[in-house]
Amino acid sequence: MALFLLDHGAGNVQSLANSIKRLGYPFSWISTPEDFQKATVLIFPGQGAFHTAIECLTDRGLLLPLLDYINSGKPYFGICIGMQVLFASSAESPSVRGLGAIPCDIVRFDDTNKAVPHMGWNTAECLDPSSDPPSTEGLSVTVALLLQRNPVAAEWAHSTTQYGNEVFVSTVRKGNVFGAQFHPEKSGAAGLAILDAWIKQSWTGRVPTATVTRVPRPPKPVDGFTKRIIACMDVRANDEGDLVVTKGDQYDVREKTAPNSSTISTAGVVRNLGKPVALASKYFESGADELCLLNITSFRNSPLHDQPMLAVVRAAAERVFTHVDPDGTKRPAVEVAGAYFRVGADKVSIGSEAVYAVEKLRTAGSGDGTSAIETISKMYGRQAVVVSVDPRRVYVDPSTYDGPYMDELVYGKDDGPTAERGKAWWYQCTVSGGRETRPVSAGLGFDHDLIGMIKRAVTVPVVASSGAGTTKHFVDVFQETKVESALAAGIFHRDEVSIRDVKTALQREGFNTRVI
């Protein structure tokens, strides 16, 4: 038997390769049309925009050979984009035709009462529980296929997932074809078990599934979508050139000498809270739903030349089987994103470049397709781009201010911190580490005014960041702002609060979290 993986050239396929190596299976890569003839088992993984996948396969002469392979009856497993190309078309790229094996168009989620795209963990419920027990998996869904839309396509439905009040197909199966909208290679132990079971069944001879009548599954009162807890690591080189996880204020991460202290041996050195890969492994084992690596020195050198940071992402992706997101992307954005995706990253985060892009858009009145946000999302899909906001407060006199940000003013509460009483402020985005110092708010909780304002203004998922000091802070930010995720760094590094403690506290308050 010959297991082959198909790399369409635009997305993270390394994570699947790492997972299959972890499971102990030998494999080869499809590199030419002739390789399809050698394959007896094929997995097409990856992420990316629908049109990019089709165009890349077409340009390399692989699209029609892929369809021939699927029609041959040999086992095929499509993951994310590998499942989506089976459909006739996608709302992401209406003019681009897919393989059409599943005679249905992929439609977009309704974002009226939920964030789109679907980013996080959810529950996949099999339609035939006798053969496939229900399980909780990680889903990174950008579109939704509703069972009621097409009875013929519904014959392919293998499991469904509910997001908000919409039920969509999360896995498909018919004959030799199996497809998953989620990423089993990023779904921890449960995802690895799915991969292992499918490969074993394929090698021993899969039995084509019989076509059964599918009955539309109505939505339940509450979906299975979970709140995500993200562990963030600020990474930079120390004076010896080694990459370490550190923490500071305004990126000042050097140790200080305490007043009246006789200990000066560590004064001035880069604060070292651990090695990036070791901490990433620790947080994965502790139940982190996502890992964020913040490259706080990338403004000094092009990330394309930052081989140590790329090596960290590569090594982390080999040891953790959840989402890994590097931050610190600079121009040229698409090339930088591609470099990180090729070593195992799932998303890239941009900061200053996003501010410049918005300033340019507001001046011109529309985007011109050249910004980092536009170019990365066009190539790799909207789910691949995260905007990191470094805010600072601009204080004004509430009794006299009549400026352009009246609707965005936040007023200090009478029972709030003494320094904020009687004051008003609006939030300004900053660039190149220009955010305000935060000695007052550090560890005192998330800024609900800022986070709530952002959440109400957008329909994409929002991650709350900065200020967490206790498990209650996580509960409060989810209850009061309705964000999808919350991120912390120092309290995890210093073992002041564990990820398990955070999830236990959330579960007590009725929130869904991924079971550790």
JSON list of N, CA, C and O in Angstrom, two decimals, residues 145-184:
[
{"chain": "A", "resi": 145, "resn": "LEU", "atom": "N", "xyz": [-22.59, 24.31, 4.79]},
{"chain": "A", "resi": 145, "resn": "LEU", "atom": "CA", "xyz": [-23.48, 23.57, 3.90]},
{"chain": "A", "resi": 145, "resn": "LEU", "atom": "C", "xyz": [-24.67, 23.08, 4.72]},
{"chain": "A", "resi": 145, "resn": "LEU", "atom": "O", "xyz": [-24.50, 22.30, 5.65]},
{"chain": "A", "resi": 146, "resn": "LEU", "atom": "N", "xyz": [-25.85, 23.52, 4.41]},
{"chain": "A", "resi": 146, "resn": "LEU", "atom": "CA", "xyz": [-27.04, 23.14, 5.15]},
{"chain": "A", "resi": 146, "resn": "LEU", "atom": "C", "xyz": [-27.69, 21.93, 4.50]},
{"chain": "A", "resi": 146, "resn": "LEU", "atom": "O", "xyz": [-27.85, 21.88, 3.27]},
{"chain": "A", "resi": 147, "resn": "LEU", "atom": "N", "xyz": [-28.07, 20.95, 5.30]},
{"chain": "A", "resi": 147, "resn": "LEU", "atom": "CA", "xyz": [-28.63, 19.72, 4.77]},
{"chain": "A", "resi": 147, "resn": "LEU", "atom": "C", "xyz": [-29.89, 19.94, 3.94]},
{"chain": "A", "resi": 147, "resn": "LEU", "atom": "O", "xyz": [-30.13, 19.26, 2.97]},
{"chain": "A", "resi": 148, "resn": "GLN", "atom": "N", "xyz": [-30.67, 20.94, 4.33]},
{"chain": "A", "resi": 148, "resn": "GLN", "atom": "CA", "xyz": [-31.95, 21.15, 3.65]},
{"chain": "A", "resi": 148, "resn": "GLN", "atom": "C", "xyz": [-31.77, 21.70, 2.24]},
{"chain": "A", "resi": 148, "resn": "GLN", "atom": "O", "xyz": [-32.70, 21.67, 1.45]},
{"chain": "A", "resi": 149, "resn": "ARG", "atom": "N", "xyz": [-30.59, 22.19, 1.90]},
{"chain": "A", "resi": 149, "resn": "ARG", "atom": "CA", "xyz": [-30.41, 22.87, 0.61]},
{"chain": "A", "resi": 149, "resn": "ARG", "atom": "C", "xyz": [-30.46, 21.91, -0.59]},
{"chain": "A", "resi": 149, "resn": "ARG", "atom": "O", "xyz": [-30.88, 22.30, -1.65]},
{"chain": "A", "resi": 150, "resn": "ASN", "atom": "N", "xyz": [-29.98, 20.67, -0.41]},
{"chain": "A", "resi": 150, "resn": "ASN", "atom": "CA", "xyz": [-29.85, 19.79, -1.56]},
{"chain": "A", "resi": 150, "resn": "ASN", "atom": "C", "xyz": [-29.96, 18.33, -1.12]},
{"chain": "A", "resi": 150, "resn": "ASN", "atom": "O", "xyz": [-29.04, 17.80, -0.52]},
{"chain": "A", "resi": 151, "resn": "PRO", "atom": "N", "xyz": [-31.07, 17.66, -1.41]},
{"chain": "A", "resi": 151, "resn": "PRO", "atom": "CA", "xyz": [-31.26, 16.27, -0.95]},
{"chain": "A", "resi": 151, "resn": "PRO", "atom": "C", "xyz": [-30.20, 15.32, -1.49]},
{"chain": "A", "resi": 151, "resn": "PRO", "atom": "O", "xyz": [-29.81, 14.38, -0.80]},
{"chain": "A", "resi": 152, "resn": "VAL", "atom": "N", "xyz": [-29.74, 15.54, -2.74]},
{"chain": "A", "resi": 152, "resn": "VAL", "atom": "CA", "xyz": [-28.71, 14.66, -3.30]},
{"chain": "A", "resi": 152, "resn": "VAL", "atom": "C", "xyz": [-27.40, 14.82, -2.53]},
{"chain": "A", "resi": 152, "resn": "VAL", "atom": "O", "xyz": [-26.75, 13.84, -2.16]},
{"chain": "A", "resi": 153, "resn": "ALA", "atom": "N", "xyz": [-27.02, 16.07, -2.26]},
{"chain": "A", "resi": 153, "resn": "ALA", "atom": "CA", "xyz": [-25.80, 16.30, -1.50]},
{"chain": "A", "resi": 153, "resn": "ALA", "atom": "C", "xyz": [-25.91, 15.77, -0.08]},
{"chain": "A", "resi": 153, "resn": "ALA", "atom": "O", "xyz": [-24.93, 15.34, 0.52]},
{"chain": "A", "resi": 154, "resn": "ALA", "atom": "N", "xyz": [-27.14, 15.76, 0.47]},
{"chain": "A", "resi": 154, "resn": "ALA", "atom": "CA", "xyz": [-27.33, 15.27, 1.83]},
{"chain": "A", "resi": 154, "resn": "ALA", "atom": "C", "xyz": [-26.97, 13.80, 1.96]},
{"chain": "A", "resi": 154, "resn": "ALA", "atom": "O", "xyz": [-26.66, 13.33, 3.06]},
{"chain": "A", "resi": 155, "resn": "GLU", "atom": "N", "xyz": [-27.00, 13.07, 0.84]},
{"chain": "A", "resi": 155, "resn": "GLU", "atom": "CA", "xyz": [-26.60, 11.67, 0.89]},
{"chain": "A", "resi": 155, "resn": "GLU", "atom": "C", "xyz": [-25.14, 11.51, 1.29]},
{"chain": "A", "resi": 155, "resn": "GLU", "atom": "O", "xyz": [-24.73, 10.44, 1.74]},
{"chain": "A", "resi": 156, "resn": "TRP", "atom": "N", "xyz": [-24.37, 12.56, 1.10]},
{"chain": "A", "resi": 156, "resn": "TRP", "atom": "CA", "xyz": [-22.95, 12.52, 1.46]},
{"chain": "A", "resi": 156, "resn": "TRP", "atom": "C", "xyz": [-22.72, 12.82, 2.94]},
{"chain": "A", "resi": 156, "resn": "TRP", "atom": "O", "xyz": [-21.63, 12.58, 3.46]},
{"chain": "A", "resi": 157, "resn": "ALA", "atom": "N", "xyz": [-23.71, 13.36, 3.61]},
{"chain": "A", "resi": 157, "resn": "ALA", "atom": "CA", "xyz": [-23.51, 13.81, 4.98]},
{"chain": "A", "resi": 157, "resn": "ALA", "atom": "C", "xyz": [-23.16, 12.65, 5.90]},
{"chain": "A", "resi": 157, "resn": "ALA", "atom": "O", "xyz": [-23.85, 11.63, 5.95]},
{"chain": "A", "resi": 158, "resn": "HIS", "atom": "N", "xyz": [-22.07, 12.81, 6.62]},
{"chain": "A", "resi": 158, "resn": "HIS", "atom": "CA", "xyz": [-21.59, 11.80, 7.56]},
{"chain": "A", "resi": 158, "resn": "HIS", "atom": "C", "xyz": [-21.74, 12.28, 9.00]},
{"chain": "A", "resi": 158, "resn": "HIS", "atom": "O", "xyz": [-22.10, 11.52, 9.89]},
{"chain": "A", "resi": 159, "resn": "SER", "atom": "N", "xyz": [-21.47, 13.56, 9.24]},
{"chain": "A", "resi": 159, "resn": "SER", "atom": "CA", "xyz": [-21.70, 14.15, 10.56]},
{"chain": "A", "resi": 159, "resn": "SER", "atom": "C", "xyz": [-22.11, 15.60, 10.38]},
{"chain": "A", "resi": 159, "resn": "SER", "atom": "O", "xyz": [-21.83, 16.22, 9.35]},
{"chain": "A", "resi": 160, "resn": "THR", "atom": "N", "xyz": [-22.78, 16.11, 11.38]},
{"chain": "A", "resi": 160, "resn": "THR", "atom": "CA", "xyz": [-23.19, 17.51, 11.36]},
{"chain": "A", "resi": 160, "resn": "THR", "atom": "C", "xyz": [-22.68, 18.22, 12.60]},
{"chain": "A", "resi": 160, "resn": "THR", "atom": "O", "xyz": [-22.39, 17.60, 13.62]},
{"chain": "A", "resi": 161, "resn": "THR", "atom": "N", "xyz": [-22.60, 19.52, 12.49]},
{"chain": "A", "resi": 161, "resn": "THR", "atom": "CA", "xyz": [-22.18, 20.37, 13.60]},
{"chain": "A", "resi": 161, "resn": "THR", "atom": "C", "xyz": [-23.10, 21.58, 13.63]},
{"chain": "A", "resi": 161, "resn": "THR", "atom": "O", "xyz": [-23.52, 22.07, 12.58]},
{"chain": "A", "resi": 162, "resn": "GLN", "atom": "N", "xyz": [-23.41, 22.06, 14.81]},
{"chain": "A", "resi": 162, "resn": "GLN", "atom": "CA", "xyz": [-24.25, 23.24, 14.95]},
{"chain": "A", "resi": 162, "resn": "GLN", "atom": "C", "xyz": [-23.41, 24.43, 15.37]},
{"chain": "A", "resi": 162, "resn": "GLN", "atom": "O", "xyz": [-22.61, 24.36, 16.31]},
{"chain": "A", "resi": 163, "resn": "TYR", "atom": "N", "xyz": [-23.60, 25.54, 14.66]},
{"chain": "A", "resi": 163, "resn": "TYR", "atom": "CA", "xyz": [-22.94, 26.81, 15.01]},
{"chain": "A", "resi": 163, "resn": "TYR", "atom": "C", "xyz": [-24.02, 27.87, 15.06]},
{"chain": "A", "resi": 163, "resn": "TYR", "atom": "O", "xyz": [-24.64, 28.17, 14.04]},
{"chain": "A", "resi": 164, "resn": "GLY", "atom": "N", "xyz": [-24.24, 28.43, 16.24]},
{"chain": "A", "resi": 164, "resn": "GLY", "atom": "CA", "xyz": [-25.39, 29.31, 16.39]},
{"chain": "A", "resi": 164, "resn": "GLY", "atom": "C", "xyz": [-26.66, 28.51, 16.17]},
{"chain": "A", "resi": 164, "resn": "GLY", "atom": "O", "xyz": [-26.85, 27.45, 16.77]},
{"chain": "A", "resi": 165, "resn": "ASN", "atom": "N", "xyz": [-27.52, 28.97, 15.29]},
{"chain": "A", "resi": 165, "resn": "ASN", "atom": "CA", "xyz": [-28.74, 28.23, 14.98]},
{"chain": "A", "resi": 165, "resn": "ASN", "atom": "C", "xyz": [-28.68, 27.54, 13.63]},
{"chain": "A", "resi": 165, "resn": "ASN", "atom": "O", "xyz": [-29.70, 27.13, 13.08]},
{"chain": "A", "resi": 166, "resn": "GLU", "atom": "N", "xyz": [-27.46, 27.40, 13.07]},
{"chain": "A", "resi": 166, "resn": "GLU", "atom": "CA", "xyz": [-27.29, 26.73, 11.78]},
{"chain": "A", "resi": 166, "resn": "GLU", "atom": "C", "xyz": [-26.62, 25.38, 11.97]},
{"chain": "A", "resi": 166, "resn": "GLU", "atom": "O", "xyz": [-25.62, 25.26, 12.69]},
{"chain": "A", "resi": 167, "resn": "VAL", "atom": "N", "xyz": [-27.16, 24.38, 11.29]},
{"chain": "A", "resi": 167, "resn": "VAL", "atom": "CA", "xyz": [-26.58, 23.04, 11.29]},
{"chain": "A", "resi": 167, "resn": "VAL", "atom": "C", "xyz": [-25.92, 22.81, 9.94]},
{"chain": "A", "resi": 167, "resn": "VAL", "atom": "O", "xyz": [-26.54, 23.02, 8.89]},
{"chain": "A", "resi": 168, "resn": "PHE", "atom": "N", "xyz": [-24.66, 22.41, 9.96]},
{"chain": "A", "resi": 168, "resn": "PHE", "atom": "CA", "xyz": [-23.94, 22.23, 8.69]},
{"chain": "A", "resi": 168, "resn": "PHE", "atom": "C", "xyz": [-23.23, 20.88, 8.68]},
{"chain": "A", "resi": 168, "resn": "PHE", "atom": "O", "xyz": [-23.06, 20.23, 9.72]},
{"chain": "A", "resi": 169, "resn": "VAL", "atom": "N", "xyz": [-22.85, 20.45, 7.50]},
{"chain": "A", "resi": 169, "resn": "VAL", "atom": "CA", "xyz": [-22.13, 19.18, 7.33]},
{"chain": "A", "resi": 169, "resn": "VAL", "atom": "C", "xyz": [-20.67, 19.39, 7.69]},
{"chain": "A", "resi": 169, "resn": "VAL", "atom": "O", "xyz": [-19.99, 20.19, 7.04]},
{"chain": "A", "resi": 170, "resn": "SER", "atom": "N", "xyz": [-20.19, 18.69, 8.70]},
{"chain": "A", "resi": 170, "resn": "SER", "atom": "CA", "xyz": [-18.78, 18.83, 9.10]},
{"chain": "A", "resi": 170, "resn": "SER", "atom": "C", "xyz": [-17.91, 17.71, 8.56]},
{"chain": "A", "resi": 170, "resn": "SER", "atom": "O", "xyz": [-16.69, 17.87, 8.44]},
{"chain": "A", "resi": 171, "resn": "THR", "atom": "N", "xyz": [-18.51, 16.55, 8.24]},
{"chain": "A", "resi": 171, "resn": "THR", "atom": "CA", "xyz": [-17.78, 15.50, 7.51]},
{"chain": "A", "resi": 171, "resn": "THR", "atom": "C", "xyz": [-18.70, 14.90, 6.46]},
{"chain": "A", "resi": 171, "resn": "THR", "atom": "O", "xyz": [-19.93, 14.85, 6.64]},
{"chain": "A", "resi": 172, "resn": "VAL", "atom": "N", "xyz": [-18.11, 14.46, 5.35]},
{"chain": "A", "resi": 172, "resn": "VAL", "atom": "CA", "xyz": [-18.85, 13.78, 4.28]},
{"chain": "A", "resi": 172, "resn": "VAL", "atom": "C", "xyz": [-18.24, 12.40, 4.07]},
{"chain": "A", "resi": 172, "resn": "VAL", "atom": "O", "xyz": [-17.03, 12.19, 4.29]},
{"chain": "A", "resi": 173, "resn": "ARG", "atom": "N", "xyz": [-19.05, 11.48, 3.64]},
{"chain": "A", "resi": 173, "resn": "ARG", "atom": "CA", "xyz": [-18.54, 10.13, 3.33]},
{"chain": "A", "resi": 173, "resn": "ARG", "atom": "C", "xyz": [-19.48, 9.44, 2.35]},
{"chain": "A", "resi": 173, "resn": "ARG", "atom": "O", "xyz": [-20.71, 9.42, 2.56]},
{"chain": "A", "resi": 174, "resn": "LYS", "atom": "N", "xyz": [-18.90, 8.91, 1.32]},
{"chain": "A", "resi": 174, "resn": "LYS", "atom": "CA", "xyz": [-19.67, 8.12, 0.36]},
{"chain": "A", "resi": 174, "resn": "LYS", "atom": "C", "xyz": [-18.69, 7.26, -0.43]},
{"chain": "A", "resi": 174, "resn": "LYS", "atom": "O", "xyz": [-17.74, 7.77, -1.03]},
{"chain": "A", "resi": 175, "resn": "GLY", "atom": "N", "xyz": [-18.90, 5.95, -0.40]},
{"chain": "A", "resi": 175, "resn": "GLY", "atom": "CA", "xyz": [-17.99, 5.06, -1.09]},
{"chain": "A", "resi": 175, "resn": "GLY", "atom": "C", "xyz": [-16.57, 5.18, -0.57]},
{"chain": "A", "resi": 175, "resn": "GLY", "atom": "O", "xyz": [-16.31, 5.04, 0.63]},
{"chain": "A", "resi": 176, "resn": "ASN", "atom": "N", "xyz": [-15.65, 5.51, -1.46]},
{"chain": "A", "resi": 176, "resn": "ASN", "atom": "CA", "xyz": [-14.23, 5.59, -1.10]},
{"chain": "A", "resi": 176, "resn": "ASN", "atom": "C", "xyz": [-13.83, 6.96, -0.57]},
{"chain": "A", "resi": 176, "resn": "ASN", "atom": "O", "xyz": [-12.68, 7.16, -0.18]},
{"chain": "A", "resi": 177, "resn": "VAL", "atom": "N", "xyz": [-14.77, 7.92, -0.54]},
{"chain": "A", "resi": 177, "resn": "VAL", "atom": "CA", "xyz": [-14.43, 9.31, -0.22]},
{"chain": "A", "resi": 177, "resn": "VAL", "atom": "C", "xyz": [-14.85, 9.66, 1.20]},
{"chain": "A", "resi": 177, "resn": "VAL", "atom": "O", "xyz": [-15.98, 9.39, 1.62]},
{"chain": "A", "resi": 178, "resn": "PHE", "atom": "N", "xyz": [-13.92, 10.27, 1.92]},
{"chain": "A", "resi": 178, "resn": "PHE", "atom": "CA", "xyz": [-14.19, 10.81, 3.25]},
{"chain": "A", "resi": 178, "resn": "PHE", "atom": "C", "xyz": [-13.63, 12.23, 3.28]},
{"chain": "A", "resi": 178, "resn": "PHE", "atom": "O", "xyz": [-12.54, 12.49, 2.76]},
{"chain": "A", "resi": 179, "resn": "GLY", "atom": "N", "xyz": [-14.39, 13.15, 3.85]},
{"chain": "A", "resi": 179, "resn": "GLY", "atom": "CA", "xyz": [-13.92, 14.53, 3.93]},
{"chain": "A", "resi": 179, "resn": "GLY", "atom": "C", "xyz": [-14.29, 15.15, 5.26]},
{"chain": "A", "resi": 179, "resn": "GLY", "atom": "O", "xyz": [-15.36, 14.86, 5.81]},
{"chain": "A", "resi": 180, "resn": "ALA", "atom": "N", "xyz": [-13.42, 16.01, 5.79]},
{"chain": "A", "resi": 180, "resn": "ALA", "atom": "CA", "xyz": [-13.66, 16.68, 7.06]},
{"chain": "A", "resi": 180, "resn": "ALA", "atom": "C", "xyz": [-13.42, 18.17, 6.89]},
{"chain": "A", "resi": 180, "resn": "ALA", "atom": "O", "xyz": [-12.39, 18.58, 6.36]},
{"chain": "A", "resi": 181, "resn": "GLN", "atom": "N", "xyz": [-14.40, 18.97, 7.34]},
{"chain": "A", "resi": 181, "resn": "GLN", "atom": "CA", "xyz": [-14.22, 20.41, 7.29]},
{"chain": "A", "resi": 181, "resn": "GLN", "atom": "C", "xyz": [-13.25, 20.88, 8.37]},
{"chain": "A", "resi": 181, "resn": "GLN", "atom": "O", "xyz": [-12.57, 21.88, 8.23]},
{"chain": "A", "resi": 182, "resn": "PHE", "atom": "N", "xyz": [-13.16, 20.12, 9.45]},
{"chain": "A", "resi": 182, "resn": "PHE", "atom": "CA", "xyz": [-12.23, 20.48, 10.52]},
{"chain": "A", "resi": 182, "resn": "PHE", "atom": "C", "xyz": [-10.85, 19.87, 10.23]},
{"chain": "A", "resi": 182, "resn": "PHE", "atom": "O", "xyz": [-10.66, 19.12, 9.27]},
{"chain": "A", "resi": 183, "resn": "HIS", "atom": "N", "xyz": [-9.89, 20.18, 11.09]},
{"chain": "A", "resi": 183, "resn": "HIS", "atom": "CA", "xyz": [-8.52, 19.69, 10.93]},
{"chain": "A", "resi": 183, "resn": "HIS", "atom": "C", "xyz": [-8.21, 18.63, 11.99]},
{"chain": "A", "resi": 183, "resn": "HIS", "atom": "O", "xyz": [-7.91, 18.97, 13.13]},
{"chain": "A", "resi": 184, "resn": "PRO", "atom": "N", "xyz": [-8.26, 17.34, 11.64]},
{"chain": "A", "resi": 184, "resn": "PRO", "atom": "CA", "xyz": [-7.94, 16.32, 12.65]},
{"chain": "A", "resi": 184, "resn": "PRO", "atom": "C", "xyz": [-6.50, 16.44, 13.15]},
{"chain": "A", "resi": 184, "resn": "PRO", "atom": "O", "xyz": [-6.22, 16.13, 14.30]}
]
